[in-house]
XYZ file of C-alpha atoms in Angstrom:
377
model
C -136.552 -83.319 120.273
C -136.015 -81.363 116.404
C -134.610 -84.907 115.233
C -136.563 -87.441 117.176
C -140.474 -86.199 118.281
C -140.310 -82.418 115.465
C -144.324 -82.627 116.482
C -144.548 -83.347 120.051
C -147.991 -83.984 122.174
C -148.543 -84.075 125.623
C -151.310 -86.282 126.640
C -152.142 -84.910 130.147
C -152.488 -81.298 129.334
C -153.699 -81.997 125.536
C -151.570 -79.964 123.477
C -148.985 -80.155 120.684
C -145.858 -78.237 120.144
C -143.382 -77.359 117.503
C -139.540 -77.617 117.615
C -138.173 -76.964 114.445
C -137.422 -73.315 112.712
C -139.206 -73.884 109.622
C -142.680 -75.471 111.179
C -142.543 -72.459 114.111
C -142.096 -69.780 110.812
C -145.232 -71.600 109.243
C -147.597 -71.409 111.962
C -146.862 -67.876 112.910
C -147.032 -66.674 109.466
C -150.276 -68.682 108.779
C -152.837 -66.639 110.746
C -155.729 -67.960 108.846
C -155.001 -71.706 110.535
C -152.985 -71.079 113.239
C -155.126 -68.422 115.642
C -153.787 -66.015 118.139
C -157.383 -65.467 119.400
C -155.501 -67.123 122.674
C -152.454 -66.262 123.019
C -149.182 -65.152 125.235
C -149.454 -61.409 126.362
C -145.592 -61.316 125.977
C -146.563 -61.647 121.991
C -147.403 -57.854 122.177
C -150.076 -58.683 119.798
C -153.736 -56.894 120.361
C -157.226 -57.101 119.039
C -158.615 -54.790 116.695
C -158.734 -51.223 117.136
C -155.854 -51.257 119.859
C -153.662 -52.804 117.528
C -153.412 -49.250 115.148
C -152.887 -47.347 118.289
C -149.937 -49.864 118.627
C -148.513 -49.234 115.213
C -148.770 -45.391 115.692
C -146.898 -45.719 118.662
C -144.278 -47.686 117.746
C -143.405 -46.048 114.281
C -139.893 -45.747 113.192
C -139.889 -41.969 113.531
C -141.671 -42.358 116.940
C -138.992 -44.991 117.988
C -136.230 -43.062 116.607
C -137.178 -40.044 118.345
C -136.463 -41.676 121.603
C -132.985 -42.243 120.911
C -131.147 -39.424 122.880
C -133.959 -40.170 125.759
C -133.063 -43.686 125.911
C -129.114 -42.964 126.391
C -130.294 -40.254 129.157
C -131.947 -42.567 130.686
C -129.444 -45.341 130.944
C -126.563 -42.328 131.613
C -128.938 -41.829 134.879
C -129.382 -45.133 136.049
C -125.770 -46.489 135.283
C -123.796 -43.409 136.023
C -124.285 -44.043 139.966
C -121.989 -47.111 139.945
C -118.772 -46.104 137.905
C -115.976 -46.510 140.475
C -118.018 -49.516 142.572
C -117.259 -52.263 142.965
C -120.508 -53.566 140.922
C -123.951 -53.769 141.134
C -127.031 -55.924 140.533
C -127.493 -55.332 137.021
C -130.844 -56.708 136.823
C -132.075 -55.231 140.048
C -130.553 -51.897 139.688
C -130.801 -51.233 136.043
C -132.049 -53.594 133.470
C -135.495 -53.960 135.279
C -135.531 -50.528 135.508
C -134.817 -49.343 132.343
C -138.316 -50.084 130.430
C -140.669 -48.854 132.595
C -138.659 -46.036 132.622
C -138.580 -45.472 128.857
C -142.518 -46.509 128.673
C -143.596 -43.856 131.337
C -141.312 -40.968 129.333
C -143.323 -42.047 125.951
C -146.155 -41.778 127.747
C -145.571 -38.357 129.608
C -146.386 -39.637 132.907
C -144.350 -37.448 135.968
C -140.536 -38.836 137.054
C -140.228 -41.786 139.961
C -143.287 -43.376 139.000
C -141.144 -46.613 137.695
C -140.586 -48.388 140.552
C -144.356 -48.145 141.285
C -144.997 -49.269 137.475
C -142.003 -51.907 138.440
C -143.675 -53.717 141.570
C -146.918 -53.552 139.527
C -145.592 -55.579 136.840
C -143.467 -57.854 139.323
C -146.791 -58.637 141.339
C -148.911 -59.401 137.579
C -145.988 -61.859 136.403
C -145.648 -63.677 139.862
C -149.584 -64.136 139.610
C -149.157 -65.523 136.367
C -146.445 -67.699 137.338
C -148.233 -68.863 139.681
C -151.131 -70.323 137.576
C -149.129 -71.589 135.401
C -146.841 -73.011 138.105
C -149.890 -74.439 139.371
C -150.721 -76.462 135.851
C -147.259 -77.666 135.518
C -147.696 -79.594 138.738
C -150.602 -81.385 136.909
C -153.152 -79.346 139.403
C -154.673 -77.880 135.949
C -154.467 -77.634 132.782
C -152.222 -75.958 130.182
C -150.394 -72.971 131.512
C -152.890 -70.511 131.695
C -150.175 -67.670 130.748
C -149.087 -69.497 127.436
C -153.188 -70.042 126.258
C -154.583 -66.960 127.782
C -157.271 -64.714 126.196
C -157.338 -60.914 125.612
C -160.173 -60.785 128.562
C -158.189 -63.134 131.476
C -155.130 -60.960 130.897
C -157.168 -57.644 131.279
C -158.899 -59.451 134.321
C -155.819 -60.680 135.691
C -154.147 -56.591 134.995
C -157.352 -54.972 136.783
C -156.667 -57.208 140.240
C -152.721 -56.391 140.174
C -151.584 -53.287 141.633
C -150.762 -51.986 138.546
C -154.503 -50.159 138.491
C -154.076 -48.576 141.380
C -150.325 -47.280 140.872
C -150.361 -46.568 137.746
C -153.656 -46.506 135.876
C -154.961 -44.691 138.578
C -153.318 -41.493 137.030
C -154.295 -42.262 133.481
C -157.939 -40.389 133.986
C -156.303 -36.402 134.368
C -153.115 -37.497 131.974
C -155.761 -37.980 128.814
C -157.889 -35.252 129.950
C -154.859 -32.700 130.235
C -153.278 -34.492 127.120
C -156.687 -33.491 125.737
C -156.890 -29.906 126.886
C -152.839 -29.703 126.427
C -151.397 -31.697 124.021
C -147.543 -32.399 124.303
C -145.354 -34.286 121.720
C -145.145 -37.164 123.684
C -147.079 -40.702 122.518
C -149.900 -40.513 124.774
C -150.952 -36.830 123.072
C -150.650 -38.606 119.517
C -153.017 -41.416 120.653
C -155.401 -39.335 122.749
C -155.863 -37.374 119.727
C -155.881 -40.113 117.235
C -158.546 -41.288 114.679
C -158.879 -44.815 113.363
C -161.406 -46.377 110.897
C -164.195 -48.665 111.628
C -166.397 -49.833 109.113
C -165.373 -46.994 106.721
C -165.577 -44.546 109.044
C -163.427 -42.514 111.326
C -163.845 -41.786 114.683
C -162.194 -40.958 117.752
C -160.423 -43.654 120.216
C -162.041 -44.151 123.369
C -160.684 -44.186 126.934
C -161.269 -47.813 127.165
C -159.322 -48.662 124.172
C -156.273 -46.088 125.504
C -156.533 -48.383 128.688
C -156.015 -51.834 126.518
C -153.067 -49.433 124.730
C -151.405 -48.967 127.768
C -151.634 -52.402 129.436
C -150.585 -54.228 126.001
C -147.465 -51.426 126.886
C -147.400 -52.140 130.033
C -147.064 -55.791 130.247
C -145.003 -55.951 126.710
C -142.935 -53.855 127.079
C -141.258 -54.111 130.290
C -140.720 -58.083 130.844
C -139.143 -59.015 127.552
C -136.026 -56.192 127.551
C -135.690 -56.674 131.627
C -135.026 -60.319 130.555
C -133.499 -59.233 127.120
C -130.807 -57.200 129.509
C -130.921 -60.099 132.412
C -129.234 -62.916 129.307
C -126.918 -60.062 128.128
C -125.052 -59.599 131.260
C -125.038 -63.415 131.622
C -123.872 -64.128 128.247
C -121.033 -61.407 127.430
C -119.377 -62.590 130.963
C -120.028 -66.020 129.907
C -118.260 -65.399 126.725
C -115.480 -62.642 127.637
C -113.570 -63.119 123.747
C -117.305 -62.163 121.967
C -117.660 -59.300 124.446
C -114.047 -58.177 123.626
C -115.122 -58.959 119.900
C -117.881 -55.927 120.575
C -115.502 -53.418 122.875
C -113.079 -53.298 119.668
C -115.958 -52.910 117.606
C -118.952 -51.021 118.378
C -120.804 -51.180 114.891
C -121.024 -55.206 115.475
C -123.582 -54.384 118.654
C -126.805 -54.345 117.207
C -125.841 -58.196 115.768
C -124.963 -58.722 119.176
C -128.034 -58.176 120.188
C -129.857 -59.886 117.460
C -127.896 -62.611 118.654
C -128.658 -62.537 122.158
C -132.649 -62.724 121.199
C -131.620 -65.978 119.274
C -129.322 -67.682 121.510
C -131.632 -66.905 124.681
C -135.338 -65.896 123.275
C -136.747 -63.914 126.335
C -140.139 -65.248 125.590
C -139.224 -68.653 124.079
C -142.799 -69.927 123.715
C -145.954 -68.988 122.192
C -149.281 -70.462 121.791
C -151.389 -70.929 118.889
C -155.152 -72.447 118.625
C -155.776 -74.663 115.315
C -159.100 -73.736 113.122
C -158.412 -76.692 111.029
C -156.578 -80.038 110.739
C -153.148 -79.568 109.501
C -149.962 -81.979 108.909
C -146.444 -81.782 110.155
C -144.333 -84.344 108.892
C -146.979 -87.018 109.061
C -148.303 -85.990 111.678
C -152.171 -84.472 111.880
C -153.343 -81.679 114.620
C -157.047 -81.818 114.664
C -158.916 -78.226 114.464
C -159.543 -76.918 117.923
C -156.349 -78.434 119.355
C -154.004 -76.052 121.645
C -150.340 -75.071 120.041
C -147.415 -74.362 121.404
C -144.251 -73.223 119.051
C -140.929 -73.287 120.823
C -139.195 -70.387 119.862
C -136.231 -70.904 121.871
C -135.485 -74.598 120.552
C -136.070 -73.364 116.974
C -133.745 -70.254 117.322
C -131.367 -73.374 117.854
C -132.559 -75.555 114.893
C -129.042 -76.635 112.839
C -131.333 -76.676 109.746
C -131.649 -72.912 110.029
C -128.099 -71.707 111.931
C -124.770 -72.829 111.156
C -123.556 -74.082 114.769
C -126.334 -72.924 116.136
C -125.559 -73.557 120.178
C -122.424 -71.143 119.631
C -122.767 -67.855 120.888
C -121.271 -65.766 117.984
C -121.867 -62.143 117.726
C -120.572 -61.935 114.013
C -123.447 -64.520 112.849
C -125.224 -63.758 109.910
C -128.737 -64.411 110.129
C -131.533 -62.698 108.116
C -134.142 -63.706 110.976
C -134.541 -65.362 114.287
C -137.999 -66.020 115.946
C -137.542 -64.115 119.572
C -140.143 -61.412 118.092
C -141.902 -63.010 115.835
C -142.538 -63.161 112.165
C -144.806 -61.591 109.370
C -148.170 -60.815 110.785
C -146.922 -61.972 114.447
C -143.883 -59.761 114.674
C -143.754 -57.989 118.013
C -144.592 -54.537 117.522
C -143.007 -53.593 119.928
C -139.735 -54.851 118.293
C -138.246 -51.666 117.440
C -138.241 -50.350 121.149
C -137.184 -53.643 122.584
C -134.250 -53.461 119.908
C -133.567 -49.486 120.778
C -133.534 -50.194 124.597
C -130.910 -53.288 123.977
C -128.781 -51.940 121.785
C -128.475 -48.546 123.779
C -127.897 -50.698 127.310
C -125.308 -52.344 125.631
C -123.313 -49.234 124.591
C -123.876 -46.833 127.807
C -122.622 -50.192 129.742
C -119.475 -51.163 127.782
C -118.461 -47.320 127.080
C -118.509 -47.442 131.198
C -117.203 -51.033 131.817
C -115.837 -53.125 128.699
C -115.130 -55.747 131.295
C -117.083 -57.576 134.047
C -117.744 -60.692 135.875
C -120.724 -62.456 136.716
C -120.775 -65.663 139.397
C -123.432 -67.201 138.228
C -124.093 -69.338 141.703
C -125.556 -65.786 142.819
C -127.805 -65.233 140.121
C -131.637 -65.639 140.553
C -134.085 -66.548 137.813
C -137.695 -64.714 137.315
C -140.650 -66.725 138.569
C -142.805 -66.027 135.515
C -144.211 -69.105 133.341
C -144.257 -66.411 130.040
C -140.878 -65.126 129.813
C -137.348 -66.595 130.678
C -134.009 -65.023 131.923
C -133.005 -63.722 134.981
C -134.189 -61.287 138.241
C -131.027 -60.411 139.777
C -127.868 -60.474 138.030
C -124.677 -59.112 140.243
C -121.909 -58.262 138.667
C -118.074 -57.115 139.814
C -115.555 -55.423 137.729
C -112.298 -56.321 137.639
């Protein structure tokens, strides 16, 4: 599709979509034409004033702080399975891992992920759903790749995620308040921002959007981030042996794992005025879609680019986005992969994955995998 249709429409649900690297960089570096007033949640991009609570949050002090958590956290949750057999690495860990990370940032009480888990499961299956639903030509467009910043919040307040979870948020801001602690939610609780030259204090309802953005953000992409890394590194034994003999390579390896499998390989963009791709005119208004994943795999950008190679040298992919799109949550989602990677191959620099077993995630937003089992040998 790069070489033969690089601007693709689709008559019966009336959008177009991009394919190559360079046109996907364009139209998420060109906010002024290409909109994200309706866009994918899994973006992690937020409306004005949530989106400075995001960048407090999500600071490189504030990230790196979480370091030694992070490894706790993965020590717990792995630890249980050295000297098994194996274990559903999905299932058991990697779906586990960022709700457990969010809920520490955000000071709530231990064993409240696998309520904040199920919460999250429930939203995406919803969303899949829909978008299920339009796929089968019994709609229109995916609702979960075009969605606004109100359907999502709708679609949040009907999941159980209120009840479990933001049910607690009320007394955690008001002690926060009272008490404050050094953990994120204090910082934000606390925070100022400016609004038409003035400061002023954040309001509960904008902690709430905070917290969802977190929420749904934050959890899918690494769960499916971790889901393609177990797939891949069994896939490719003589890259993951490549990383075993040399640790300092894993944060390219798991640059490389966002390219070669982009957890959230599609995004969508509204048009506020006609532009041209290669001949090609998109009329203002029209619905966008930019294919991250087949870009990541453009040969005009990456040398061999369907080879999994964890010694690549890229200076970018497009699995977080770019410029004023780049996932803001990219730092964490980075921290939480490269720090799975090293608690599991200091444990096991070997395992096997049948992939017959292996069960994808219903979702129409994200792509990779909901239970991975894997077997050491």
């Amino acid at each position: 599709m790069r070489d033969e249709c690089p601007v693709y429409y689709n008559d019966k649900f009336d959008f177009y979509a991009l394919t190559r690297f360079d046109d996907v960089l364009r139209a998420t570096t060109d906010t002024e034409v290409f909109s994200s007033s309706h866009t994918t949640t899994l973006e992690m991009m937020s409306p004005d004033p949530v989106d400075e609570l995001v960048n407090r949050a999500f600071t490189p002090r504030a990230i790196a702080r979480l370091e030694a958590r992070v490894h706790r956290i993965c020590a717990r949750l792995l630890d249980p399975f050295v000297g098994t057999g194996g274990f559903d690495y999905v299932d058991e860990f990697g779906a586990l891992l960022p709700p457990t990370v969010i809920l520490e940032m955000l000071g709530f009480p231990e064993g409240r992920e696998q309520e904040w888990r199920r919460a999250i499961d429930q939203m995406f299956h919803e969303m899949g759903a829909m978008g299920g639903a339009a796929a089968t030509g019994e709609g229109e467009l995916p609702s979960s790749v075009m969605r606004s910043v109100d359907d999502t919040e709708t679609l949040v307040s009907q999941s159980d995620l209120a009840s479990t979870v933001f049910g607690m948020l009320p007394e955690l801001i008001e002690q926060r308040r009272r008490q404050p602690t050094d953990d994120i939610l204090s910082t934000l609780v606390h925070a100022e921002i400016e609004e038409n030259g003035e400061r002023r204090s954040i309001t509960t309802a904008e902690l709430y959007a905070f917290i969802q953005l977190l929420a749904i953000a934050g959890t899918e992409t690494v769960a499916r981030l971790l889901s393609w890394m177990a797939v891949i590194l069994a896939r490719f034994p003589e890259q993951r042996a490549v990383v075993v003999d040399n640790p300092a390579l894993i944060p390219n390896a798991v640059e490389e794992l966002l390219r070669y499998e982009a957890p959230s390989p599609v995004n969508g963009r509204w048009v506020t005025r006609d532009v041209e791709f290669h001949g090609v005119t998109i009329p203002a208004g029209s619905k966008l879609i930019m294919l991250n994943g087949a870009a990541n795999r453009d040969e005009r950008a990456f040398e061999d680019p369907n080879r999994f190679d964890v010694r690549r040298k890229f200076t970018k992919h497009l699995s977080l986005g770019y410029g004023a799109h780049y996932c803001v949550g990219a730092a964490l989602a980075r921290l939480e992969g490269r720090i799975a990677l090293e608690e599991t191959l200091k444990r096991w620099p070997a395992w096997d994955v049948d992939e017959s077993k292996i069960e994808w995630a219903h979702t129409s937003t994200v792509r990779g995998y909901a239970r991975v089992p894997i077997t050491f040998p």
